[in-house]
Amino acid sequence: MRLCLQSRQILQDDSLTRGLGDCEAQMLVEWVIDWIELIHDGIESDSIRERAIARVVRQARTIGRFVRYWHENDRLAAMQLAAVEQAHWPLPRAPQDPVALLRQILRWEDRHRPIA
């Protein structure tokens, strides 16, 4: 029940997907929901679980903004955002389709992000 409530709250918050195309927005929301499910299944402590979910949502917002800036040719803003948010994924070297860029970043995050 609580998982559904958290997922619904995230889906209703447009700051997660603001400025993204439909495909990118759907990919990002699905990624967040998948991580919420993993966190709920893997962490018993409510306080640790809530912090882990908050980190995933914040990271998703950062990723979404980065992809938007990069796609809008605002590379400087994208690089500054990545630096300020301490993003560790490899930065693209050239213009890239936003769906491909988002997919690349999410795959990197899936391989390198701990559950807690």
PDB file of N, CA and C in Angstrom, residues 1 4 7 9 16-17 19 30 36 39 42 45 49-50 54-55 57 66 71 77 79-80 82 89 98 102-104:
ATOM      1  N   MET A   1       0.829  -1.201   0.000  1.00  0.00           N
ATOM      2  CA  MET A   1       0.000   0.000   0.000  1.00  0.00           C
ATOM      3  C   MET A   1       0.866   1.255   0.000  1.00  0.00           C
ATOM      4  N   CYS A   4       2.591   1.970  -3.314  1.00  0.00           N
ATOM      5  CA  CYS A   4       1.698   2.597  -4.293  1.00  0.00           C
ATOM      6  C   CYS A   4       1.555   4.088  -4.024  1.00  0.00           C
ATOM      7  N   SER A   7       4.781   5.833  -5.108  1.00  0.00           N
ATOM      8  CA  SER A   7       4.846   5.847  -6.569  1.00  0.00           C
ATOM      9  C   SER A   7       3.881   6.868  -7.139  1.00  0.00           C
ATOM     10  N   GLN A   9       2.740   9.599  -5.676  1.00  0.00           N
ATOM     11  CA  GLN A   9       3.238  10.947  -5.384  1.00  0.00           C
ATOM     12  C   GLN A   9       4.337  11.343  -6.369  1.00  0.00           C
ATOM     13  N   LEU A  16       9.969  15.914 -12.013  1.00  0.00           N
ATOM     14  CA  LEU A  16      10.788  14.783 -12.424  1.00  0.00           C
ATOM     15  C   LEU A  16      10.953  14.739 -13.945  1.00  0.00           C
ATOM     16  N   THR A  17       9.920  15.091 -14.672  1.00  0.00           N
ATOM     17  CA  THR A  17       9.930  14.926 -16.130  1.00  0.00           C
ATOM     18  C   THR A  17       9.801  16.234 -16.896  1.00  0.00           C
ATOM     19  N   GLY A  19      10.162  19.202 -19.155  1.00  0.00           N
ATOM     20  CA  GLY A  19      11.036  19.506 -20.281  1.00  0.00           C
ATOM     21  C   GLY A  19      11.476  18.299 -21.084  1.00  0.00           C
ATOM     22  N   GLU A  30       9.661   5.060 -15.178  1.00  0.00           N
ATOM     23  CA  GLU A  30       9.755   3.608 -14.997  1.00  0.00           C
ATOM     24  C   GLU A  30      11.028   3.232 -14.238  1.00  0.00           C
ATOM     25  N   ILE A  36      12.359   2.129  -6.681  1.00  0.00           N
ATOM     26  CA  ILE A  36      11.546   2.149  -5.458  1.00  0.00           C
ATOM     27  C   ILE A  36      11.169   0.727  -5.061  1.00  0.00           C
ATOM     28  N   ILE A  39      14.210  -0.983  -3.602  1.00  0.00           N
ATOM     29  CA  ILE A  39      14.482  -0.448  -2.266  1.00  0.00           C
ATOM     30  C   ILE A  39      13.505  -1.023  -1.253  1.00  0.00           C
ATOM     31  N   GLY A  42      14.478  -4.577  -0.579  1.00  0.00           N
ATOM     32  CA  GLY A  42      15.807  -4.834  -0.046  1.00  0.00           C
ATOM     33  C   GLY A  42      16.166  -4.140   1.252  1.00  0.00           C
ATOM     34  N   SER A  45      14.503  -1.062   7.151  1.00  0.00           N
ATOM     35  CA  SER A  45      14.380   0.142   7.975  1.00  0.00           C
ATOM     36  C   SER A  45      13.641   1.243   7.207  1.00  0.00           C
ATOM     37  N   ARG A  49      15.107   3.411   4.117  1.00  0.00           N
ATOM     38  CA  ARG A  49      14.343   3.262   2.872  1.00  0.00           C
ATOM     39  C   ARG A  49      13.924   4.628   2.336  1.00  0.00           C
ATOM     40  N   GLU A  50      13.413   5.488   3.200  1.00  0.00           N
ATOM     41  CA  GLU A  50      12.970   6.816   2.757  1.00  0.00           C
ATOM     42  C   GLU A  50      14.133   7.647   2.226  1.00  0.00           C
ATOM     43  N   ALA A  54      14.539   8.987  -1.594  1.00  0.00           N
ATOM     44  CA  ALA A  54      14.769  10.417  -1.848  1.00  0.00           C
ATOM     45  C   ALA A  54      16.010  10.617  -2.718  1.00  0.00           C
ATOM     46  N   ARG A  55      17.063   9.824  -2.478  1.00  0.00           N
ATOM     47  CA  ARG A  55      18.277   9.930  -3.304  1.00  0.00           C
ATOM     48  C   ARG A  55      17.997   9.536  -4.750  1.00  0.00           C
ATOM     49  N   VAL A  57      15.107   9.666  -6.367  1.00  0.00           N
ATOM     50  CA  VAL A  57      14.273  10.696  -6.994  1.00  0.00           C
ATOM     51  C   VAL A  57      15.114  11.925  -7.324  1.00  0.00           C
ATOM     52  N   PHE A  66      19.758  17.098 -16.913  1.00  0.00           N
ATOM     53  CA  PHE A  66      20.977  16.976 -17.707  1.00  0.00           C
ATOM     54  C   PHE A  66      20.634  16.635 -19.161  1.00  0.00           C
ATOM     55  N   HIS A  71      20.305  18.133 -24.742  1.00  0.00           N
ATOM     56  CA  HIS A  71      19.519  18.098 -25.981  1.00  0.00           C
ATOM     57  C   HIS A  71      19.231  19.507 -26.501  1.00  0.00           C
ATOM     58  N   ALA A  77      25.463  24.386 -19.184  1.00  0.00           N
ATOM     59  CA  ALA A  77      24.531  24.148 -18.074  1.00  0.00           C
ATOM     60  C   ALA A  77      24.510  22.671 -17.696  1.00  0.00           C
ATOM     61  N   MET A  79      26.943  20.460 -18.068  1.00  0.00           N
ATOM     62  CA  MET A  79      28.200  20.117 -17.399  1.00  0.00           C
ATOM     63  C   MET A  79      28.240  20.687 -15.979  1.00  0.00           C
ATOM     64  N   GLN A  80      27.749  21.907 -15.804  1.00  0.00           N
ATOM     65  CA  GLN A  80      27.713  22.503 -14.466  1.00  0.00           C
ATOM     66  C   GLN A  80      26.794  21.708 -13.547  1.00  0.00           C
ATOM     67  N   ALA A  82      25.997  18.526 -13.809  1.00  0.00           N
ATOM     68  CA  ALA A  82      26.659  17.253 -13.508  1.00  0.00           C
ATOM     69  C   ALA A  82      27.732  17.440 -12.438  1.00  0.00           C
ATOM     70  N   TRP A  89      28.414   9.427 -14.020  1.00  0.00           N
ATOM     71  CA  TRP A  89      28.298   8.744 -15.305  1.00  0.00           C
ATOM     72  C   TRP A  89      29.187   9.441 -16.338  1.00  0.00           C
ATOM     73  N   PRO A  98      18.229  12.379 -27.308  1.00  0.00           N
ATOM     74  CA  PRO A  98      17.918  12.366 -25.872  1.00  0.00           C
ATOM     75  C   PRO A  98      17.523  10.993 -25.341  1.00  0.00           C
ATOM     76  N   LEU A 102      19.646   9.265 -22.413  1.00  0.00           N
ATOM     77  CA  LEU A 102      18.989   8.866 -21.168  1.00  0.00           C
ATOM     78  C   LEU A 102      19.187   7.377 -20.914  1.00  0.00           C
ATOM     79  N   ARG A 103      19.010   6.569 -21.943  1.00  0.00           N
ATOM     80  CA  ARG A 103      19.193   5.120 -21.798  1.00  0.00           C
ATOM     81  C   ARG A 103      20.622   4.808 -21.322  1.00  0.00           C
ATOM     82  N   GLN A 104      21.594   5.482 -21.910  1.00  0.00           N
ATOM     83  CA  GLN A 104      22.998   5.271 -21.538  1.00  0.00           C
ATOM     84  C   GLN A 104      23.235   5.634 -20.068  1.00  0.00           C
TER      85      GLN A 104
END
